[in-house]
Amino acid sequence: MGNEQEFQDLLQLIAPDPDELHQRLDFLDWSQADQECLMLRAEQVHQANQRFVETFYQQLAHYPIAAAILGDPAVSERLKQRQAEYYQRLWQGQLDEAYVLERLRIGWVHHRTGVDLKWYLGAYRLYLDQLLKHLLNDSAAVACFSSLVKKVFFDIGLALDSYGAAQRKALQDSEERYARAMRGANDGLWEWQLEQDQLYLSERWVRMLDLDRDSLEPTSHSWFSRVHGDDLPGLRQAIDNHLRGITPFLHHEYRIRRRDGSYLWVLVRGVADTCSSGLRRIAGSQTDISQRRSAQEQLHHAARHDPLTGLANRARLSELLQQAVQQRQRPGARETALLFIDLDRFKLINDSLGHQTGDRVLVEVARRLRQCLRPGDQLARFGGDEFVALLTDLACMNDAERVAQRMLDALHIPLYLHEQTLSVSASIGIAALQESGEPLDPLQAADLALYRAKKAGKAQFARYSIELQQQTQRQLALQNALAQAGERGELYLVYQPICRLQDDQSQLTAVEALLRWRHEGRDISPLEFIPSLEESGGIINVGDWVLREACSQVRSWQKLGLPHLRCSVNLSSRQLQQNDFAARVADILQQTGLPPDSLVLEITESQLMADNAQNLACLRELASLGIQLALDDFGTGYSSLGYLKRFPLHIIKVDKSFIAGAPHDTESRAISRAIIGLGQSLGLTVVAEGVERQAQLDFLNHEGCHYAQGYWFSRPRTPLAMQRLLSGEDCFDGLWCRLDEQALEVPV
Ligand code: C2E
Ligand code: MG
Ligand code: MG
């Protein structure tokens, strides 16, 4: 069966096309008449044919190869029989398809058994020679013709040599061209016979891996055993998909092991087919793509890392987070924490020392943070001066706090950069990944905790909790409500008396306007909502309203018979930073009719800290209008005495925290005394804030402080309650005071 298949394969190659056969016969001038002519004489030559077979076999016996085969009489007899049958068919058989097929089959059998073409030529020549002699009688002419036939047949042999050689050469050229192209393409070639598991690998395929072809077994084991363990299932799947017709080609990238154990990225391409015997094979090429892969990997890396610190960037962080969330869901997984780290006052370093120094600080900070982590943990640069650490496999969340503390400690050590010593600190927010019922995503939760750490004074860590979130939500809700507080008429002013101290009795000389927000039935302290207003910028409009309201209120009290009553109004730094602020104040004074010297504007030390030219110019302009300027809460801020000289100040207000301790606490007493002395020696009016007890009043009197404010005299009052005090209907909460025109002298 296998032999028959081989013959059928050969037929495919020869492809005996009827047109071509006709043309051949036509070229030989063959016609039916020739066939009839042969058939007519078939009987006559029968004897001659038999004789020839005998003569031929006798002659063959002279050649050792043939003699060996013909030694067996049975074989010899069978072969003679076949040959005789052939001659019969030669003379009598029609030149049809069966005839051609029979001839081709005999040719194939002879080729297989090693019968060379020269035997064919020899046999035919001899046969024609014999037949000619039989048919013709002129022996001399026959001899000549016979010689001719010999030469012609020899020539045919030579022609066949040339043809065969030319064909072989064409094949060789084509093979060489193919080999050259393959060398140029630098690809390895392979062919795998699936059923027999026979693998052919080209020289280049093998050399790509620094291997030696002879040392490889010609089975697929030589290939698959070298494929990277992570890539093998993918490669098998790709081959399988192609074999099952899901993909039109095999096209797959994977890693394969070289002789030295390193892995090479390759692209395998191939296509499967089924040969005529029904056996499947798949063949193709393999290309070294390691350079492209490494360029791709570099790009991939660059897109996911921060060039300055080399840390993962935000894009990479979100991948890492996703992985961490998945891992966290596995049974038995331990805690995972997210640390949001933000440098404190980094902008100051950048602005004052330049971005280059800022960059160096970031690199050093990144290095120190990384040192605080275990190998499995991840650190990313989230942006500017923000970093995020992802801590996995923690026994408990307290471990995250320990890492955060290590980070704070590591940053605490001063940085030495180019002969400069810098100190940095950071605030850290900590959140657990996937705490049950957590409404926030972990990054937001850590950010919220960070905000809390910053608010609580920086250089510390804070942990996210549901309470923290609720509190923030409340703050947010409050902020939203605050934006509409003005329109809803929820804002109002209260006034607190400021008194001139005299031995026998104190006299009310001024009032400080204090802002209140009445929201949902409760009064909210300005300490709570003014920072929000400052943050949102709402303080500008609210501040204008306060100023106008206070000026017009005090002006109306002045008109009631207290023409020297002064009005103190608190300012926030955002107001001072407006270009036209002084002009607006002037407008308000004009519209309300309050004389400029009746207005005191209170600013705090931290506002002066900003110390920019805009602030100074604005304060000078205000002073030039005749407005008094007071430095509020003195002693609580940076207390640089330089301010007192540089800014056009008239009044300093000693912060209530010092008065609260006086006179019993020695430190508070000493500070209060120093501030009072300082103010007086600079020619400034000193007002003590937060006086609540007689002893404090006595102390102030003794120190020569002439003005005071506090619950001892009165808590802040509504305009109506204030009016009752001013008109004499009410008396001071602490000390009864007669209000007469004389008592309301200007304090300075
Ligand atoms: P401040 O300007 O130092 O105002 C004095 C604060 O001390 C007031 O608190 C007042 O109620 C409180 N106080 C007065 N006497 C005593 C006392 O004897 N003991 C104690 N413990 N406290 C006393 P308040 O009204 O809560 O205002 C707090 C701060 O809010 C003010 O401090 C001021 O800085 C700011 N503020 C108030 N109103 C405004 C405003 O209209 N604009 C701006 N920008 N800030 C304002
Ligand atoms: Mg004040
Ligand atoms: Mg104050």
Coordinates of C-alpha atoms in Angstrom, one line a residue, residues 220-583:
S220 CA 9.7 18.0 19.4
H221 CA 11.2 17.5 22.9
S222 CA 14.3 19.3 21.6
W223 CA 12.1 22.3 21.0
F224 CA 9.5 22.4 23.8
S225 CA 11.9 21.4 26.6
R226 CA 13.7 24.7 25.9
V227 CA 10.7 27.0 26.0
H228 CA 10.3 29.2 29.1
G229 CA 7.9 27.6 31.6
D230 CA 5.7 30.7 31.7
D231 CA 5.5 30.7 27.9
L232 CA 5.0 27.0 27.1
P233 CA 1.2 26.9 27.7
G234 CA 0.8 29.9 25.4
L235 CA 2.9 28.4 22.6
R236 CA 1.1 25.1 22.8
Q237 CA -2.2 26.9 22.7
A238 CA -1.1 28.9 19.6
I239 CA -0.1 25.7 17.8
D240 CA -3.3 24.0 18.8
N241 CA -5.4 26.9 17.7
H242 CA -3.8 26.9 14.3
L243 CA -4.1 23.1 13.9
R244 CA -7.8 23.3 14.8
G245 CA -8.2 26.0 12.2
I246 CA -9.0 28.8 14.6
T247 CA -6.1 30.9 13.4
P248 CA -4.9 31.0 9.7
F249 CA -1.2 30.9 10.7
L250 CA 0.9 30.2 13.7
H251 CA 2.2 33.5 14.9
H252 CA 3.5 33.6 18.4
E253 CA 6.2 35.3 20.6
Y254 CA 7.8 33.4 23.4
R255 CA 11.1 32.9 25.2
I256 CA 13.5 30.0 24.5
R257 CA 16.5 28.9 26.4
R258 CA 20.0 29.3 25.0
R259 CA 22.9 27.0 25.7
D260 CA 24.1 29.4 28.5
G261 CA 20.8 29.2 30.2
S262 CA 19.7 32.7 29.3
Y263 CA 16.4 33.2 27.4
L264 CA 15.9 34.7 23.9
W265 CA 12.7 36.3 22.7
V266 CA 11.7 34.7 19.4
L267 CA 8.8 35.0 17.0
V268 CA 7.6 31.6 15.6
R269 CA 5.6 31.6 12.4
G270 CA 4.2 28.6 10.6
V271 CA 1.5 27.0 8.7
A272 CA 0.1 23.4 8.9
D273 CA -0.8 21.1 6.0
T274 CA -1.7 17.5 5.5
C275 CA 0.4 15.5 3.1
S276 CA -1.2 13.1 0.7
S277 CA -0.7 10.2 3.1
G278 CA -3.0 12.0 5.6
L279 CA -0.2 12.9 7.9
R280 CA -0.1 16.4 9.4
R281 CA 2.9 18.6 9.5
I282 CA 3.5 22.1 10.4
A283 CA 6.5 24.2 9.2
G284 CA 7.7 27.7 9.4
S285 CA 10.4 30.0 10.6
Q286 CA 11.7 31.4 13.9
T287 CA 13.0 35.0 14.2
D288 CA 15.2 36.5 17.0
I289 CA 13.1 39.5 18.2
S290 CA 15.1 40.1 21.4
Q291 CA 16.2 43.6 20.3
R292 CA 12.6 44.7 19.5
R293 CA 11.4 43.2 22.7
S294 CA 14.0 45.0 24.8
A295 CA 13.2 48.3 23.1
Q296 CA 9.5 47.6 23.8
E297 CA 10.3 46.7 27.4
Q298 CA 12.3 50.0 27.8
L299 CA 9.4 52.0 26.4
H300 CA 7.0 50.1 28.7
H301 CA 9.3 50.7 31.6
A302 CA 9.6 54.4 30.8
A303 CA 5.8 54.8 30.6
R304 CA 5.4 53.4 34.0
H305 CA 8.3 54.9 36.0
D306 CA 9.3 58.3 37.2
P307 CA 12.5 59.4 35.4
L308 CA 13.8 61.5 38.3
T309 CA 13.6 58.9 41.1
G310 CA 13.2 55.7 39.1
L311 CA 10.2 54.8 41.2
A312 CA 6.9 53.5 39.8
N313 CA 4.7 56.4 38.6
R314 CA 1.0 56.9 38.9
A315 CA 0.1 54.6 36.0
R316 CA 2.2 51.8 37.4
L317 CA 0.8 52.4 40.9
S318 CA -2.7 51.8 39.7
E319 CA -1.6 48.5 38.2
L320 CA 0.1 47.5 41.4
L321 CA -3.0 48.5 43.3
Q322 CA -5.2 46.3 41.2
Q323 CA -2.9 43.4 41.7
A324 CA -2.8 44.0 45.4
V325 CA -6.6 44.1 45.5
Q326 CA -6.8 40.8 43.8
Q327 CA -4.2 39.2 46.1
R328 CA -6.1 40.6 49.1
Q329 CA -9.2 38.7 48.0
R330 CA -7.4 35.4 48.1
P331 CA -8.3 33.2 51.2
G332 CA -5.8 33.6 54.0
A333 CA -4.3 36.9 52.6
R334 CA -2.9 39.2 55.2
E335 CA -3.3 42.9 55.6
T336 CA -2.2 45.4 52.9
A337 CA -1.7 49.0 53.6
L338 CA -1.4 52.2 51.6
L339 CA 0.8 55.0 52.8
F340 CA 0.3 58.4 51.2
I341 CA 3.4 60.5 52.0
D342 CA 3.6 64.2 51.3
L343 CA 6.6 66.4 52.1
D344 CA 5.8 69.3 54.4
R345 CA 6.6 72.8 52.9
F346 CA 8.4 71.4 49.9
K347 CA 7.3 74.4 47.9
L348 CA 9.5 76.5 50.2
I349 CA 12.6 74.5 49.2
N350 CA 11.7 74.7 45.5
D351 CA 11.0 78.4 45.6
S352 CA 13.9 79.5 47.7
L353 CA 16.7 77.0 46.6
G354 CA 15.6 76.3 43.0
H355 CA 14.2 73.3 41.3
Q356 CA 17.6 71.5 40.9
T357 CA 18.0 71.4 44.7
G358 CA 14.3 70.4 44.9
D359 CA 15.0 67.5 42.6
R360 CA 18.0 66.3 44.6
V361 CA 15.9 66.5 47.8
L362 CA 13.2 64.3 46.1
V363 CA 15.8 61.7 44.9
E364 CA 17.2 61.5 48.5
V365 CA 13.8 61.3 50.0
A366 CA 12.9 58.5 47.6
R367 CA 16.0 56.7 48.6
R368 CA 15.4 57.0 52.3
L369 CA 11.7 56.0 52.0
R370 CA 12.7 52.9 50.0
Q371 CA 15.1 51.9 52.7
C372 CA 12.2 51.7 55.2
L373 CA 10.4 49.1 53.1
R374 CA 10.7 45.3 52.9
P375 CA 11.6 43.7 49.5
G376 CA 8.0 42.9 48.6
D377 CA 6.7 46.4 49.3
Q378 CA 6.3 49.0 46.6
L379 CA 7.1 52.7 46.5
A380 CA 5.7 55.0 43.8
R381 CA 6.0 58.7 43.1
F382 CA 2.5 59.9 42.9
G383 CA 3.3 63.5 41.7
G384 CA 5.4 66.5 42.8
D385 CA 6.4 65.8 46.4
E386 CA 3.9 63.0 47.0
F387 CA 4.8 59.4 47.3
V388 CA 2.7 56.3 47.9
A389 CA 3.9 53.1 49.5
L390 CA 2.1 49.8 49.2
L391 CA 2.8 47.4 52.0
T392 CA 1.7 43.9 51.6
D393 CA 1.5 40.8 53.8
L394 CA 1.2 42.7 57.1
A395 CA 0.3 40.8 60.2
C396 CA -1.8 43.8 61.4
M397 CA -2.3 47.4 60.5
N398 CA -0.1 48.5 63.4
D399 CA 2.8 47.3 61.3
A400 CA 1.9 50.0 58.8
E401 CA 2.2 52.6 61.5
R402 CA 5.6 51.2 62.4
V403 CA 6.8 51.6 58.8
A404 CA 5.3 55.2 58.7
Q405 CA 7.2 56.0 61.9
R406 CA 10.4 54.6 60.4
M407 CA 9.9 56.9 57.4
L408 CA 9.3 59.9 59.6
D409 CA 12.5 59.1 61.5
A410 CA 14.5 58.5 58.3
L411 CA 13.5 61.9 56.9
H412 CA 14.3 63.5 60.2
I413 CA 18.0 63.1 59.7
P414 CA 19.2 66.3 58.0
L415 CA 20.1 66.2 54.3
Y416 CA 23.5 67.3 53.2
L417 CA 23.4 68.7 49.6
H418 CA 26.3 70.6 48.2
E419 CA 27.5 71.9 51.5
Q420 CA 24.0 72.8 52.4
T421 CA 22.1 71.3 55.3
L422 CA 18.4 70.9 54.8
S423 CA 15.8 69.4 57.0
V424 CA 12.6 68.0 55.5
S425 CA 9.6 66.3 57.1
A426 CA 6.6 64.6 55.7
S427 CA 3.1 63.9 56.7
I428 CA 1.7 60.4 56.1
G429 CA -1.8 59.1 55.7
I430 CA -2.4 55.4 56.2
A431 CA -5.3 53.3 54.9
A432 CA -5.9 49.6 54.8
L433 CA -6.8 48.0 51.5
Q434 CA -10.3 46.6 51.3
E435 CA -11.6 47.0 54.8
S436 CA -15.0 45.6 54.8
G437 CA -17.7 48.2 54.2
E438 CA -15.2 50.8 53.2
P439 CA -17.0 53.4 51.1
L440 CA -13.8 55.1 49.8
D441 CA -11.1 53.7 47.5
P442 CA -7.9 53.1 49.4
L443 CA -6.0 55.9 47.7
Q444 CA -8.7 58.4 48.6
A445 CA -8.8 57.0 52.2
A446 CA -5.1 57.4 52.6
D447 CA -5.3 60.9 51.2
L448 CA -8.0 61.8 53.7
A449 CA -5.8 60.5 56.5
L450 CA -2.9 62.5 55.1
Y451 CA -5.0 65.6 55.2
R452 CA -5.8 64.9 58.9
A453 CA -2.0 64.5 59.6
K454 CA -1.3 67.8 57.9
K455 CA -4.1 69.5 59.8
A456 CA -2.9 68.1 63.1
G457 CA 0.5 69.9 62.6
K458 CA 2.4 68.0 59.9
A459 CA 5.5 65.7 60.4
Q460 CA 3.3 62.9 61.7
F461 CA 1.1 60.1 60.4
A462 CA -2.7 59.6 60.8
R463 CA -4.8 56.5 60.1
Y464 CA -8.0 56.5 58.1
S465 CA -11.1 55.7 60.0
I466 CA -14.8 55.8 59.2
E467 CA -15.2 58.6 61.8
L468 CA -12.5 60.6 60.0
Q469 CA -14.5 60.3 56.9
Q470 CA -17.7 61.3 58.5
Q471 CA -16.0 64.3 60.0
T472 CA -14.7 65.3 56.6
Q473 CA -18.1 64.8 55.1
R474 CA -19.5 67.1 57.8
Q475 CA -16.9 69.7 57.0
L476 CA -17.7 69.4 53.4
A477 CA -21.4 69.8 54.0
L478 CA -20.6 72.8 56.2
Q479 CA -18.5 74.3 53.5
N480 CA -21.4 74.0 51.0
A481 CA -23.8 75.5 53.5
L482 CA -21.3 78.3 54.2
A483 CA -21.2 79.3 50.6
Q484 CA -24.9 80.2 50.9
A485 CA -24.8 81.5 54.4
G486 CA -24.6 85.2 53.3
E487 CA -27.6 85.0 50.9
R488 CA -29.6 83.2 53.5
G489 CA -29.0 85.9 56.1
E490 CA -27.3 83.4 58.4
L491 CA -24.3 85.7 59.0
Y492 CA -24.5 88.4 61.7
L493 CA -22.2 90.5 63.8
V494 CA -21.7 90.7 67.5
Y495 CA -19.8 93.4 69.2
Q496 CA -17.5 93.2 72.2
P497 CA -16.5 96.3 74.2
I498 CA -12.9 97.5 74.4
C499 CA -12.3 99.5 77.6
R500 CA -9.8 102.0 78.8
L501 CA -8.6 101.1 82.2
Q502 CA -8.7 103.6 85.0
D503 CA -8.1 103.0 88.7
D504 CA -11.7 103.5 89.7
Q505 CA -13.6 102.6 86.7
S506 CA -13.1 101.4 83.1
Q507 CA -14.6 103.2 80.2
L508 CA -15.9 101.7 77.0
T509 CA -14.1 103.3 74.1
A510 CA -14.4 100.9 71.2
V511 CA -16.2 97.8 70.0
E512 CA -14.7 94.8 68.1
A513 CA -17.0 93.4 65.5
L514 CA -17.0 89.6 65.5
L515 CA -18.6 87.5 62.9
R516 CA -21.2 84.8 63.7
W517 CA -22.8 82.1 61.6
R518 CA -26.1 80.8 62.8
H519 CA -26.6 77.5 61.0
E520 CA -29.4 75.1 61.8
G521 CA -30.1 76.6 65.2
R522 CA -26.5 76.7 66.4
D523 CA -23.9 79.5 66.4
I524 CA -20.7 78.4 64.7
S525 CA -17.5 80.0 65.9
P526 CA -15.5 82.0 63.3
L527 CA -12.5 79.9 64.3
E528 CA -14.3 77.0 62.7
F529 CA -15.6 78.6 59.5
I530 CA -13.3 81.5 58.7
P531 CA -10.5 79.1 57.5
S532 CA -13.0 77.6 55.1
L533 CA -14.0 81.0 53.8
E534 CA -10.4 81.9 53.4
E535 CA -9.7 78.7 51.5
S536 CA -12.7 79.1 49.2
G537 CA -12.1 82.9 48.6
G538 CA -15.6 83.6 50.1
I539 CA -13.9 85.8 52.7
I540 CA -13.6 88.6 50.2
N541 CA -17.3 89.2 49.9
V542 CA -18.1 88.3 53.5
G543 CA -15.2 90.6 54.6
D544 CA -16.6 93.5 52.7
W545 CA -20.0 92.9 54.2
V546 CA -18.6 92.8 57.7
L547 CA -16.7 96.0 57.2
R548 CA -19.8 97.8 55.8
E549 CA -22.1 96.4 58.4
A550 CA -19.8 97.3 61.3
C551 CA -19.0 100.8 60.0
S552 CA -22.6 101.6 59.5
Q553 CA -23.6 100.2 62.9
V554 CA -20.9 102.1 64.8
R555 CA -21.7 105.2 62.8
S556 CA -25.3 104.9 64.0
W557 CA -24.2 104.6 67.6
Q558 CA -21.9 107.6 67.2
K559 CA -24.9 109.5 66.0
L560 CA -26.7 108.5 69.2
G561 CA -24.3 110.6 71.2
L562 CA -21.0 108.6 71.2
P563 CA -19.1 110.4 68.4
H564 CA -15.7 109.0 69.4
L565 CA -16.8 105.3 69.6
R566 CA -14.3 103.3 67.6
C567 CA -14.9 100.3 65.5
S568 CA -12.5 97.4 65.3
V569 CA -12.8 95.0 62.4
N570 CA -10.8 91.8 61.8
L571 CA -9.2 91.3 58.4
S572 CA -8.0 88.2 56.7
S573 CA -4.9 88.1 54.5
R574 CA -6.9 87.3 51.4
Q575 CA -8.6 90.8 51.8
L576 CA -5.2 92.6 52.1
Q577 CA -3.9 90.9 48.9
Q578 CA -6.6 92.6 46.8
N579 CA -5.1 95.5 44.7
D580 CA -8.1 97.8 45.4
F581 CA -8.6 97.0 49.0
A582 CA -7.7 100.4 50.4
A583 CA -9.9 102.1 47.8

